[in-house]
XYZ file of C-alpha atoms in Angstrom:
392
model
C 35.125 21.685 -25.341
C 33.893 18.370 -26.670
C 35.498 15.985 -29.077
C 33.894 13.343 -31.248
C 35.783 10.073 -31.458
C 35.751 7.644 -34.365
C 35.908 3.889 -33.974
C 39.693 3.812 -34.398
C 41.935 4.318 -31.401
C 43.333 7.828 -31.324
C 41.622 9.024 -34.530
C 39.471 11.901 -33.350
C 38.320 15.335 -34.272
C 39.024 17.565 -31.314
C 37.730 20.917 -30.171
C 39.300 23.128 -27.496
C 36.995 26.060 -26.893
C 36.465 27.608 -30.336
C 39.417 25.767 -31.873
C 38.789 22.783 -34.132
C 41.574 20.312 -34.888
C 41.943 17.613 -37.513
C 42.704 14.031 -36.574
C 45.834 13.442 -34.511
C 46.881 17.037 -33.820
C 50.426 17.768 -32.685
C 51.259 20.437 -30.109
C 54.504 22.239 -29.292
C 55.149 22.096 -25.547
C 55.764 25.179 -23.419
C 59.554 25.100 -23.018
C 61.373 27.734 -21.029
C 63.947 29.580 -23.114
C 62.985 27.547 -26.193
C 59.348 28.216 -27.126
C 59.862 31.854 -28.075
C 58.285 33.481 -31.165
C 61.123 32.642 -33.601
C 61.072 28.938 -32.753
C 57.285 28.818 -32.589
C 57.043 30.352 -36.060
C 59.392 27.697 -37.449
C 57.398 24.901 -35.822
C 54.165 26.336 -37.186
C 55.600 26.438 -40.692
C 56.593 22.794 -40.307
C 53.169 21.611 -39.264
C 52.565 22.193 -35.539
C 48.808 22.422 -34.996
C 49.033 24.482 -31.820
C 51.811 25.891 -29.695
C 52.380 27.174 -26.192
C 54.641 29.949 -24.987
C 57.429 29.669 -22.476
C 55.854 29.432 -19.041
C 55.122 32.847 -17.553
C 55.651 33.628 -13.876
C 52.596 35.157 -12.206
C 54.832 36.802 -9.627
C 57.058 38.186 -12.373
C 54.089 39.734 -14.150
C 52.869 41.353 -10.951
C 56.365 42.725 -10.300
C 56.388 44.171 -13.833
C 59.470 42.188 -14.833
C 60.159 43.025 -18.459
C 61.306 39.563 -19.484
C 58.092 38.010 -18.124
C 55.904 40.522 -19.953
C 57.935 39.855 -23.092
C 56.774 36.234 -22.965
C 53.203 37.478 -23.473
C 54.026 38.628 -27.007
C 52.239 36.537 -29.606
C 51.794 37.053 -33.329
C 49.184 36.154 -35.920
C 51.453 33.712 -37.745
C 51.633 31.558 -34.608
C 47.928 30.983 -33.987
C 46.370 29.044 -32.457
C 48.540 29.597 -29.411
C 48.251 29.258 -25.659
C 50.071 31.231 -22.992
C 51.138 29.073 -20.061
C 51.183 30.605 -16.592
C 52.517 29.297 -13.291
C 52.449 30.462 -9.712
C 52.480 29.127 -6.188
C 49.862 31.417 -4.679
C 46.150 31.398 -5.466
C 45.742 35.182 -5.322
C 49.027 35.666 -7.159
C 47.818 33.610 -10.112
C 44.345 35.153 -9.929
C 45.746 38.692 -10.115
C 48.100 37.857 -12.974
C 45.452 36.158 -15.115
C 43.919 39.395 -16.491
C 47.365 40.382 -17.801
C 47.680 37.046 -19.566
C 44.132 37.285 -20.873
C 44.726 40.783 -22.248
C 47.616 39.496 -24.371
C 45.050 37.735 -26.556
C 45.978 34.041 -26.502
C 43.570 31.464 -27.852
C 43.761 29.609 -24.525
C 45.379 30.070 -21.129
C 47.244 27.022 -19.855
C 48.136 26.391 -16.210
C 51.474 24.742 -15.447
C 51.013 22.040 -12.815
C 53.833 19.880 -14.174
C 57.232 21.583 -14.095
C 59.551 19.519 -11.843
C 62.288 22.143 -11.424
C 63.309 22.442 -7.788
C 62.879 26.147 -7.127
C 59.487 26.270 -8.817
C 58.345 23.278 -6.795
C 59.677 24.896 -3.612
C 57.356 27.829 -4.309
C 54.448 25.369 -4.611
C 54.304 26.031 -8.336
C 54.418 23.604 -11.232
C 54.431 19.992 -10.050
C 54.651 21.202 -6.443
C 50.883 21.546 -6.381
C 50.551 17.787 -6.894
C 51.106 17.536 -3.135
C 47.983 19.629 -2.549
C 45.118 18.830 -4.905
C 42.777 21.250 -3.134
C 45.200 24.015 -4.045
C 45.254 22.769 -7.644
C 41.478 23.064 -7.690
C 41.563 26.555 -6.190
C 44.232 27.872 -8.562
C 42.330 26.451 -11.525
C 39.105 28.039 -10.311
C 40.849 31.389 -9.821
C 42.187 31.395 -13.379
C 38.828 30.359 -14.813
C 37.061 33.131 -12.902
C 39.358 35.798 -14.332
C 39.857 34.463 -17.862
C 37.641 35.249 -20.826
C 39.239 32.420 -22.812
C 39.322 28.630 -22.512
C 41.565 27.366 -19.720
C 43.668 24.229 -20.149
C 45.972 22.371 -17.754
C 49.299 20.563 -18.118
C 50.396 18.274 -15.294
C 52.064 14.952 -14.403
C 50.907 11.590 -13.110
C 51.501 12.600 -9.504
C 54.158 13.674 -7.050
C 55.602 10.154 -6.687
C 54.515 6.548 -7.100
C 52.645 6.658 -3.804
C 50.492 9.604 -4.868
C 49.335 8.963 -8.419
C 45.812 10.383 -8.377
C 45.723 11.495 -11.982
C 42.447 9.746 -12.843
C 40.684 11.640 -10.056
C 42.490 14.830 -11.082
C 41.263 14.441 -14.664
C 37.689 13.940 -13.488
C 37.932 16.947 -11.177
C 39.286 19.227 -13.905
C 36.671 18.129 -16.411
C 33.899 18.718 -13.879
C 35.287 22.227 -13.359
C 35.050 22.955 -17.081
C 38.725 22.813 -18.041
C 38.885 22.867 -21.841
C 41.700 20.309 -22.297
C 44.198 18.339 -20.232
C 47.800 17.460 -21.086
C 49.634 14.899 -18.958
C 53.352 14.159 -18.991
C 53.501 10.432 -18.262
C 55.998 10.611 -15.402
C 55.792 11.643 -11.769
C 57.582 14.670 -10.391
C 59.938 12.287 -8.580
C 60.958 10.794 -11.937
C 61.542 14.188 -13.543
C 62.738 12.986 -16.973
C 64.359 9.749 -15.871
C 63.243 6.318 -16.983
C 60.596 5.615 -19.583
C 57.392 7.596 -19.784
C 54.567 5.429 -18.478
C 52.187 5.402 -21.380
C 49.964 2.808 -19.737
C 48.768 5.617 -17.480
C 47.793 7.687 -20.512
C 45.541 4.846 -21.629
C 44.036 4.642 -18.131
C 43.397 8.387 -18.002
C 41.736 8.287 -21.410
C 39.529 5.336 -20.515
C 38.709 6.139 -16.894
C 39.486 9.798 -16.246
C 38.098 11.808 -19.142
C 34.725 11.805 -20.828
C 34.408 14.695 -23.283
C 37.431 16.763 -22.245
C 40.182 16.554 -24.908
C 43.209 14.685 -23.593
C 46.752 15.261 -24.861
C 49.650 12.924 -24.121
C 53.231 13.995 -23.474
C 56.459 12.174 -22.694
C 58.949 10.311 -24.912
C 57.210 11.212 -28.178
C 60.653 11.866 -29.611
C 60.325 10.790 -33.242
C 57.594 10.052 -35.813
C 57.400 6.357 -34.910
C 56.978 7.123 -31.207
C 54.370 9.778 -31.942
C 52.237 7.331 -33.914
C 52.770 4.681 -31.240
C 51.483 7.024 -28.536
C 48.285 7.609 -30.495
C 47.820 3.906 -31.185
C 48.721 2.549 -27.756
C 47.021 5.124 -25.541
C 44.087 6.566 -27.464
C 45.062 10.151 -26.652
C 43.365 12.858 -28.692
C 46.595 14.769 -29.341
C 50.323 14.507 -28.693
C 52.504 17.280 -27.271
C 56.157 17.393 -28.324
C 58.900 18.831 -26.150
C 62.401 17.379 -26.339
C 61.665 15.810 -29.716
C 61.283 19.268 -31.243
C 64.559 20.718 -29.936
C 66.640 21.624 -32.973
C 64.063 19.681 -34.953
C 61.089 21.860 -35.985
C 60.368 19.609 -38.973
C 59.391 16.727 -36.673
C 55.748 17.804 -36.964
C 55.736 17.543 -40.746
C 57.685 14.272 -40.755
C 55.369 12.723 -38.149
C 52.245 13.676 -40.078
C 53.639 12.239 -43.294
C 54.551 9.030 -41.497
C 51.103 8.681 -39.912
C 49.364 9.365 -43.231
C 51.499 7.198 -45.521
C 53.373 4.741 -43.324
C 56.596 5.927 -44.931
C 59.206 7.741 -42.870
C 60.556 10.805 -44.683
C 64.335 11.125 -44.612
C 65.718 13.519 -42.029
C 66.757 16.922 -43.336
C 70.138 16.915 -45.007
C 72.974 19.302 -44.230
C 71.838 22.000 -46.659
C 68.260 22.065 -45.370
C 69.462 22.077 -41.784
C 71.757 25.036 -42.426
C 68.935 26.863 -44.191
C 66.580 26.418 -41.238
C 69.244 27.426 -38.715
C 69.904 30.556 -40.767
C 66.191 31.334 -40.781
C 65.974 30.743 -37.034
C 68.926 33.073 -36.499
C 67.364 35.758 -38.691
C 64.085 35.584 -36.788
C 65.956 35.828 -33.483
C 67.816 38.908 -34.682
C 64.658 40.555 -36.000
C 62.913 39.964 -32.701
C 65.672 40.822 -30.235
C 68.136 42.884 -32.219
C 71.243 41.473 -33.857
C 73.623 41.353 -30.908
C 71.177 39.732 -28.483
C 69.769 37.485 -31.198
C 73.216 36.114 -32.070
C 73.994 35.463 -28.405
C 70.631 33.833 -27.673
C 70.889 31.600 -30.730
C 74.087 29.948 -29.488
C 72.253 27.563 -27.174
C 70.447 26.014 -30.155
C 73.351 24.887 -32.317
C 74.151 21.638 -30.519
C 70.588 20.384 -30.998
C 70.453 21.332 -34.663
C 73.762 19.717 -35.634
C 73.836 16.726 -33.304
C 74.958 13.577 -35.085
C 76.835 15.272 -37.906
C 80.528 14.652 -38.390
C 82.618 17.388 -36.764
C 79.523 18.824 -35.068
C 81.536 19.706 -31.966
C 84.003 21.648 -34.076
C 81.197 23.514 -35.807
C 79.541 24.305 -32.518
C 82.798 25.739 -31.209
C 83.232 27.888 -34.306
C 79.652 29.159 -34.135
C 80.275 30.467 -30.623
C 82.834 32.986 -31.891
C 81.047 35.456 -34.217
C 79.119 38.364 -32.741
C 77.229 39.252 -35.922
C 74.641 37.417 -37.992
C 76.861 37.688 -41.068
C 79.711 36.099 -39.149
C 77.583 33.143 -38.084
C 76.269 32.619 -41.612
C 79.804 32.706 -42.984
C 80.874 29.956 -40.571
C 77.963 27.709 -41.575
C 78.339 28.287 -45.305
C 82.066 27.584 -45.275
C 81.946 24.566 -42.969
C 82.538 21.164 -44.558
C 80.600 18.489 -42.645
C 82.194 15.670 -44.625
C 85.784 16.799 -44.040
C 88.148 14.507 -42.100
C 87.735 14.595 -38.350
C 89.022 17.805 -36.832
C 90.326 18.228 -33.316
C 88.228 20.639 -31.299
C 90.338 23.347 -29.647
C 90.461 23.044 -25.881
C 87.423 24.944 -24.706
C 84.460 24.429 -22.444
C 81.535 23.868 -24.764
C 77.939 24.249 -23.565
C 76.142 21.001 -22.903
C 73.065 20.002 -24.822
C 69.645 21.036 -23.639
C 66.963 18.432 -23.065
C 64.531 19.808 -20.512
C 61.103 20.334 -22.042
C 59.801 22.458 -19.185
C 62.692 24.623 -18.060
C 65.651 24.785 -20.375
C 68.780 25.955 -18.607
C 69.728 29.606 -19.037
C 72.038 29.846 -16.018
C 69.844 32.399 -14.254
C 69.368 32.307 -10.492
C 65.652 31.826 -9.832
C 64.631 28.529 -11.389
C 67.388 25.917 -11.416
C 67.237 23.165 -13.924
C 68.011 20.134 -11.826
C 67.526 17.746 -14.716
C 70.443 15.710 -16.044
C 70.852 17.614 -19.297
C 72.223 21.145 -18.895
C 74.240 21.788 -15.759
C 73.559 24.593 -13.341
C 70.482 26.518 -12.420
C 68.110 28.156 -14.854
C 65.320 30.667 -14.434
C 63.117 33.387 -15.770
C 65.496 34.132 -18.653
C 66.031 37.696 -19.690
C 66.201 37.626 -23.452
C 67.791 41.017 -23.779
C 67.295 44.513 -22.531
C 65.701 45.690 -25.748
C 61.917 45.478 -25.735
C 61.118 43.132 -28.573
C 58.859 44.139 -31.411
C 58.337 41.528 -34.085
C 58.493 43.040 -37.570
C 55.816 42.477 -40.185
C 57.909 39.762 -41.804
C 57.368 37.590 -38.732
C 53.736 38.405 -38.091
C 52.407 38.238 -41.644
């Protein structure tokens, strides 16, 4: 649970439970409807040091909801990996913890940071920032039931009048929490305005002693990732929005921090290759029909910024088979003259690192990126079994 710091700001060797990390480790954030096994495997291949699952509902586990139990599926190729759990009731989270523990994660993470309205209304996620005694009790309940290290992800506070994060960090370390991640905004801010990195520096200097501390918020590109390490002294950086449609950000950031040279972004051919691999992994995991449908929400992030990207996105929404999608990508000419997009309602881009919109009824995404409400996404009726090619 301890880390040993060097004399340089941010350059540390970090340990979370039994897990040892090299200097400046990078973590994939738990993102609802994004951080599933196919995407996690891609991020791991491109240099993520550790990853977290989509957040798992304690109540959903106890009600035996298939899509919540599906989120517990982890595979050897992904390790080290943490399963993140959330819940608004102490006993609810306590009773669900053995199910999470039995899935075999390297750590169990507690979500005290999600700002989505319906989660907060259930006193889950960032809702618990209004009741720090309850935060303590939920943490204690998970630690009592878990046989693995327990970590926490949270925010600065509920609003500017209730930023008690330094005291929260001290409390969690005294309880034996194995690592703390803080998104440098309040719940009131959600994802608006700049992340307040000055608070990350304060937490590191005044709130934590030996507990590893991971920063989160606006680490959207290699330069920002290095800046967070340098300016705040955090032991690790967690990437959310910066990784959407961009699994190679981990590799590019590490190269930049090691050499000072920024690698070029992936070109069209590499991007198409990775999207094809992502699609194949989705189809292997969920079955072809569901995999093709589920993959559609990812295209806008992957192809953002390319000429005629809107046209491509529209065309990729049409095929119902993997072969059809691959044919569209292989035949598309990104450097062709501008093409008019046929009149159609195209899905908006996703940018919520805690609860990406899936237009389900329970957990609305009230952030300014995707419209509508999102929740506990069902990723298909077929029970997923990852083939050997994904679990190597």
